[in-house]
Coordinates of C-alpha atoms and ligand atoms in Angstrom, one line a residue:
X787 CA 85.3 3.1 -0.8
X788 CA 85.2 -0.8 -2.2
X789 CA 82.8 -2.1 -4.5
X790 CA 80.9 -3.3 -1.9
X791 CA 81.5 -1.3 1.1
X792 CA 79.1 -2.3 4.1
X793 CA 77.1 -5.3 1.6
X794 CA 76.7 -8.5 3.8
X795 CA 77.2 -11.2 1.7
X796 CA 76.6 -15.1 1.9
X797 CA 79.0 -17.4 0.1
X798 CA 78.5 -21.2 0.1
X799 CA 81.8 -23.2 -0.5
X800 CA 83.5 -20.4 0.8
X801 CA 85.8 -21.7 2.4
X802 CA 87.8 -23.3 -0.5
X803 CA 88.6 -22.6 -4.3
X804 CA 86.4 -20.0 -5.7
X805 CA 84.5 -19.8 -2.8
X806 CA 87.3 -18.7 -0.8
X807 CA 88.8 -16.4 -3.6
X808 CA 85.4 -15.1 -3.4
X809 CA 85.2 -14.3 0.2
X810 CA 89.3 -12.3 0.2
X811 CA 88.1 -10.3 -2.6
X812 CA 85.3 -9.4 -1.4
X813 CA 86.2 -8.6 2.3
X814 CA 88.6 -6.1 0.4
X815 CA 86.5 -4.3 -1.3
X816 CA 84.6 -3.6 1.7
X817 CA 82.0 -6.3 2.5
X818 CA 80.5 -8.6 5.1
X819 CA 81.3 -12.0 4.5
X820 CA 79.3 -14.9 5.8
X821 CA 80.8 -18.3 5.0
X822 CA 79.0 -21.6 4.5
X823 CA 80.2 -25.1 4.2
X824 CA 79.9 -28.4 5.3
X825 CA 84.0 -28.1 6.1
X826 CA 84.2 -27.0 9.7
X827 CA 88.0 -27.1 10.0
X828 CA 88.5 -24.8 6.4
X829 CA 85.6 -22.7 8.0
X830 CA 87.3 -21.9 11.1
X831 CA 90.7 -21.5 9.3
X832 CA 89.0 -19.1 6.8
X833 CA 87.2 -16.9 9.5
X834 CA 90.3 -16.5 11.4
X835 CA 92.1 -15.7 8.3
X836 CA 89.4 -12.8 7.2
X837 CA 88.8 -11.6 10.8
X838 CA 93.1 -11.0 10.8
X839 CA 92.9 -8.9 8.1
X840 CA 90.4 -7.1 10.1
X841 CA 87.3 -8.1 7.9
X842 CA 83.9 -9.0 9.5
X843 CA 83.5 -12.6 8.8
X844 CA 81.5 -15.4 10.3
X845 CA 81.9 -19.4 9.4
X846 CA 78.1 -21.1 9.6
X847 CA 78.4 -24.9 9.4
X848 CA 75.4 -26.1 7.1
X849 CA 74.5 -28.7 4.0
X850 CA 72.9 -26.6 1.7
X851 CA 70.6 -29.4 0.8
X852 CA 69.4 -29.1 4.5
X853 CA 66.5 -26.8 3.9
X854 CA 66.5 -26.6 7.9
X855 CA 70.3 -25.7 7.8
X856 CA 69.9 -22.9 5.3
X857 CA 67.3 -20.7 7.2
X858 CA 69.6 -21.1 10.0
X859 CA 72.4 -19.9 7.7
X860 CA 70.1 -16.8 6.8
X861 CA 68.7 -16.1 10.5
X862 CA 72.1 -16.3 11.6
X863 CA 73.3 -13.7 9.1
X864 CA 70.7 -11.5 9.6
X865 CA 70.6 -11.4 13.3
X866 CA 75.1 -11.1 13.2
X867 CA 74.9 -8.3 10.4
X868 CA 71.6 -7.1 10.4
X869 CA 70.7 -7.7 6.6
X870 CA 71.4 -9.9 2.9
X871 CA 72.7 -8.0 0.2
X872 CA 74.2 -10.8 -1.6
X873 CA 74.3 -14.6 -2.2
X874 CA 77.0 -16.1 -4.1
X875 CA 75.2 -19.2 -4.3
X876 CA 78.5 -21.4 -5.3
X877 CA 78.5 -25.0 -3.4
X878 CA 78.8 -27.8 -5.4
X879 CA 80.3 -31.2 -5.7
X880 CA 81.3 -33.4 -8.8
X881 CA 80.7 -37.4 -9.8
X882 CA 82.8 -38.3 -12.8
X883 CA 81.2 -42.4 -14.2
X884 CA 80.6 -43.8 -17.1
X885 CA 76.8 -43.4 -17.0
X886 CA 75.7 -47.0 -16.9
X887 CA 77.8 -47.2 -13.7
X888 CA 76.5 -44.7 -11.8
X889 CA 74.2 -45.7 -8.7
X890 CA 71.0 -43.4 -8.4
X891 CA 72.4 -42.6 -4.8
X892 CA 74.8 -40.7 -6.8
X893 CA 72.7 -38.8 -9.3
X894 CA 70.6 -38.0 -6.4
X895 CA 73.7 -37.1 -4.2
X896 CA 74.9 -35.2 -7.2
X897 CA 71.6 -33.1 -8.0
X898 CA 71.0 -32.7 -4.6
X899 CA 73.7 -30.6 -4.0
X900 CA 74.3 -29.0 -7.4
X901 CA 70.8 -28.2 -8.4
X902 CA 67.9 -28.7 -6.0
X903 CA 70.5 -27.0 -2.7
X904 CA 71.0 -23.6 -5.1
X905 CA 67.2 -23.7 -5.1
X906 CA 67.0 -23.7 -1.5
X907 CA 69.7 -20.8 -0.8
X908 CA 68.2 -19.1 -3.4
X909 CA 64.7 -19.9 -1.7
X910 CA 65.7 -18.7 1.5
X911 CA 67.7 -15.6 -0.4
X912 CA 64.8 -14.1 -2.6
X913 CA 62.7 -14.1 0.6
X914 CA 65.4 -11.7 2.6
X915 CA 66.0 -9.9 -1.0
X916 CA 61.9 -9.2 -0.8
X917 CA 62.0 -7.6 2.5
X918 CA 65.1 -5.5 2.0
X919 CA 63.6 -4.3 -1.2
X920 CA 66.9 -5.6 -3.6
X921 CA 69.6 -8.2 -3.7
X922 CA 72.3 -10.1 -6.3
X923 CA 72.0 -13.5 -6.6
X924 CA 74.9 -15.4 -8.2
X925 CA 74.7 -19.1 -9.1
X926 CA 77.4 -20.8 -10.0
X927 CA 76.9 -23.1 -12.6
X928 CA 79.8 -24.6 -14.9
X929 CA 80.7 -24.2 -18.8
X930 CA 79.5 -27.9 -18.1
X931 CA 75.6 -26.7 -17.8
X932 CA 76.6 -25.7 -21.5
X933 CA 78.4 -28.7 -23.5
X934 CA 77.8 -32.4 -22.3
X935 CA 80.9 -34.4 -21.5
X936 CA 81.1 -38.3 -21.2
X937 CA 81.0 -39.3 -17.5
X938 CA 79.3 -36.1 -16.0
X939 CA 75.8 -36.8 -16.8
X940 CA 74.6 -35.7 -13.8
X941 CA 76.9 -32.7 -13.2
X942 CA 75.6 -31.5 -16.8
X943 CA 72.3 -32.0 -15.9
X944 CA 72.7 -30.0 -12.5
X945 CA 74.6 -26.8 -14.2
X946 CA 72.3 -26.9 -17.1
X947 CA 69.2 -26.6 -14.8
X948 CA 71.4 -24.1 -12.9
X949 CA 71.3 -21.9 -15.9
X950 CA 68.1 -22.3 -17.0
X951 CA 67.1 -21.7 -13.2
X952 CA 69.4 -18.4 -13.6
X953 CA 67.2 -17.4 -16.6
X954 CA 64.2 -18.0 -15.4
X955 CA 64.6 -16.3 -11.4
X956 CA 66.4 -12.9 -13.6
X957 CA 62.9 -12.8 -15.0
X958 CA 61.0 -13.5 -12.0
X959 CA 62.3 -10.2 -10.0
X960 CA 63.6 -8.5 -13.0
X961 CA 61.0 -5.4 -11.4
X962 CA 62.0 -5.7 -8.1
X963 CA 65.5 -4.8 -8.1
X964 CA 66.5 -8.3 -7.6
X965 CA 69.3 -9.7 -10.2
X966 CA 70.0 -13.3 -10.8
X967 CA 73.2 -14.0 -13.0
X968 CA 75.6 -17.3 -12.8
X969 CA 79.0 -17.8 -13.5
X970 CA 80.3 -20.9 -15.9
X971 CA 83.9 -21.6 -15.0
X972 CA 85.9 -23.6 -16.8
X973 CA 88.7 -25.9 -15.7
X974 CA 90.0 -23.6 -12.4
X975 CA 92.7 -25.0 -10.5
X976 CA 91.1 -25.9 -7.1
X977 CA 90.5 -29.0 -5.0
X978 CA 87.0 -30.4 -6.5
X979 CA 89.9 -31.1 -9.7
X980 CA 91.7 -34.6 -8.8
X981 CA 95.5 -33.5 -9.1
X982 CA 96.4 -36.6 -11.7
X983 CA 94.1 -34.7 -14.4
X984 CA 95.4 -31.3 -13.8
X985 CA 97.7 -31.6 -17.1
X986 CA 95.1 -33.2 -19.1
X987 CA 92.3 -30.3 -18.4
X988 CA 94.8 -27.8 -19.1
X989 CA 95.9 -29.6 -22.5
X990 CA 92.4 -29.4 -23.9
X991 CA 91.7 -26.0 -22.4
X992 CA 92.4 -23.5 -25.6
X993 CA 94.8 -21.2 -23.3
X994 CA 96.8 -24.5 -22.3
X995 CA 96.2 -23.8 -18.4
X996 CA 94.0 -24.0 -15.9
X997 CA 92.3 -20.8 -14.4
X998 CA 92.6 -20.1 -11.1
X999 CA 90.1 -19.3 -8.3
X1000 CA 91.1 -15.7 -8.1
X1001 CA 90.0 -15.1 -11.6
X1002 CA 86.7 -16.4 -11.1
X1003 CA 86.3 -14.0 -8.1
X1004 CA 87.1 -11.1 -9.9
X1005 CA 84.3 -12.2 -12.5
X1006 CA 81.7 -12.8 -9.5
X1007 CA 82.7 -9.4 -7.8
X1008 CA 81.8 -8.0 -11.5
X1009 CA 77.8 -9.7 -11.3
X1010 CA 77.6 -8.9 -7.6
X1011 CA 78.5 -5.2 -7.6
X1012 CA 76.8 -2.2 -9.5
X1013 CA 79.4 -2.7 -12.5
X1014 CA 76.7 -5.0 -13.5
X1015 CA 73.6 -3.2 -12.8
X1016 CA 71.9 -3.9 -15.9
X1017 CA 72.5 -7.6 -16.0
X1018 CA 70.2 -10.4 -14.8
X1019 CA 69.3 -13.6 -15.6
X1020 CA 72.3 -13.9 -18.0
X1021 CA 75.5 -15.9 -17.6
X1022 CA 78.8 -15.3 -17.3
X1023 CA 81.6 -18.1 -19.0
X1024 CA 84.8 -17.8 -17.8
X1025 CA 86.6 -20.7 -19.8
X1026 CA 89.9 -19.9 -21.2
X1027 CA 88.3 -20.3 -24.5
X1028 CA 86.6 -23.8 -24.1
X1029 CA 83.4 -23.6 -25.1
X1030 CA 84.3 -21.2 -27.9
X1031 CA 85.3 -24.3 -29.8
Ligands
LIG1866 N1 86.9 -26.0 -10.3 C1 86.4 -26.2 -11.4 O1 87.0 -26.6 -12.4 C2 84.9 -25.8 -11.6 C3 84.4 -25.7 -12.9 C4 83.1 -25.4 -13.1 C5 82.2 -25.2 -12.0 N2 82.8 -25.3 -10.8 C6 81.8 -25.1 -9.7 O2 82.4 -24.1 -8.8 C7 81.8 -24.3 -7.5 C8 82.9 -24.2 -6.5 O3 83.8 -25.3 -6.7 P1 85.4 -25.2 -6.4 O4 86.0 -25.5 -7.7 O5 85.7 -24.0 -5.7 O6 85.5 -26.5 -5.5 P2 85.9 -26.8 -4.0 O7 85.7 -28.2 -3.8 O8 87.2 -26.1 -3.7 O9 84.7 -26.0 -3.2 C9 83.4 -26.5 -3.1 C10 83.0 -26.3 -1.6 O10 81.6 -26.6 -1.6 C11 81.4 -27.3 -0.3 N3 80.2 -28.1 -0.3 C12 80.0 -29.3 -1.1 N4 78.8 -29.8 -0.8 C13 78.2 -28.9 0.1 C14 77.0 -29.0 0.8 N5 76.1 -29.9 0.6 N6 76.7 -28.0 1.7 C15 77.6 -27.0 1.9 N7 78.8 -26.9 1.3 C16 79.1 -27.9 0.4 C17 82.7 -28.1 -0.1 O11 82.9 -28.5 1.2 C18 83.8 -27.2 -0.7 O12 84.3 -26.4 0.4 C19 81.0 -25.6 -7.5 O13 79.7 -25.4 -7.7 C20 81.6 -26.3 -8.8 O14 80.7 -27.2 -9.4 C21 84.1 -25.6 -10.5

């Protein structure tokens, strides 16, 4: 039996980087995997690879800032596998300016995505959470929501509301069998990290490397499953030592 035999599980960004890991690892350890992404041709790629492996997996095409789009994404889930277990609410996007160059079409483009679209999956989540009578919520959020850095004004902003959101949603359905956790990455080796700063990252990264998307997966499978069962509203930093300096 996997760690999450029969669970049906949502994943936006699945269909690359952590999102992706996310999906493999859990399809392996038993799950129902519903992908969501803006990427149709990554979706479809990703399906096709899951559904070889004999998994049940199904690619939904949706913005997750689309409030429209992300009931779809949950009606479509529910009426394919019957049910939500769990929502690895993981999309995001990055804007990397000095700050007094940025437009506001790109903080709002920015927050959009990173903060106010996790409050819409998690939206439409809690309700299907609410009727099943339990659910795992995981946000991703970034070591970023944690220390500022120059040029990622509103990224930090984003993540940091993403944690606080995480705090304050644990607390909300703490007695309802409903946990909220998110992850903080670090620097992991996927394609939202331009490949020309690849050496720096790793350089000021305390383990001299970046992490990859498969050890991020193994940390989310930890919040989503029962090993975590008495964790909510907390984070998770998975940083190769960054923010311990
Ligand atoms: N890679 C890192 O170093 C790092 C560090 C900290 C946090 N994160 C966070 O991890 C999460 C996953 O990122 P990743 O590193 O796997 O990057 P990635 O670019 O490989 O994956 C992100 C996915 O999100 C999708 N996406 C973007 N906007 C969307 C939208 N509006 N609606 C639906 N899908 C959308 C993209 O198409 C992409 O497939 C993000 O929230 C990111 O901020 C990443």
């Amino acid at each position: 039996m996997g760690k999450l035999q029969d669970k049906v599980a949502v994943i936006t960004g699945g269909v690359s980087g952590i999102g992706a890991a996310t999906a493999r690892l859990f399809v392996s350890e038993g799950a129902k995997v519903v992908l969501v992404d803006l990427n149709e041709e990554k979706g479809q790629a990703v399906e096709a690879e899951l559904k070889a492996l004999n998994a049940e997996a199904l690619f939904v095409q949706a913005d997750i800032t689309n409030e429209e789009q992300v009931q779809h994404v949950f009606s479509q889930t529910v009426s394919t596998f019957g049910r939500v277990d769990i929502v690895f609410n993981n999309a995001g996007i990055g804007v990397t300016k000095p700050t007094e160059e940025i437009t506001y079409a790109e903080w709002r483009k920015t927050v959009g995505v990173d903060l106010d679209g996790v409050f819409l999956v998690a939206h439409s989540a809690l309700k299907e959470f609410l009727k099943n009578g339990s659910g795992v919520l995981v946000n991703t959020a970034s070591m970023y929501g944690w220390v500022g850095a120059p040029g990622n004004a509103a990224y930090n902003a984003a993540k940091g509301g993403v944690i606080n959101l995480t705090r304050s949603l644990g607390l909300e359905y703490a007695d309802r069998n409903i946990r909220v956790n998110a992850l903080c990455p670090g620097f992991i080796d996927t394609p939202i990290i331009p490949a020309e700063i690849k050496n720096d990252l790793s350089s000021i990264t305390p383990m001299k490397r970046l992490g990859k998307a498969e050890e991020m997966a193994k940390a989310v499978l930890f919040m989503a499953s029962d090993d975590s069962s008495f964790m909510t509203g907390n984070t998770l930093t998975v940083d190769g030592g960054f923010t311990a300096q």
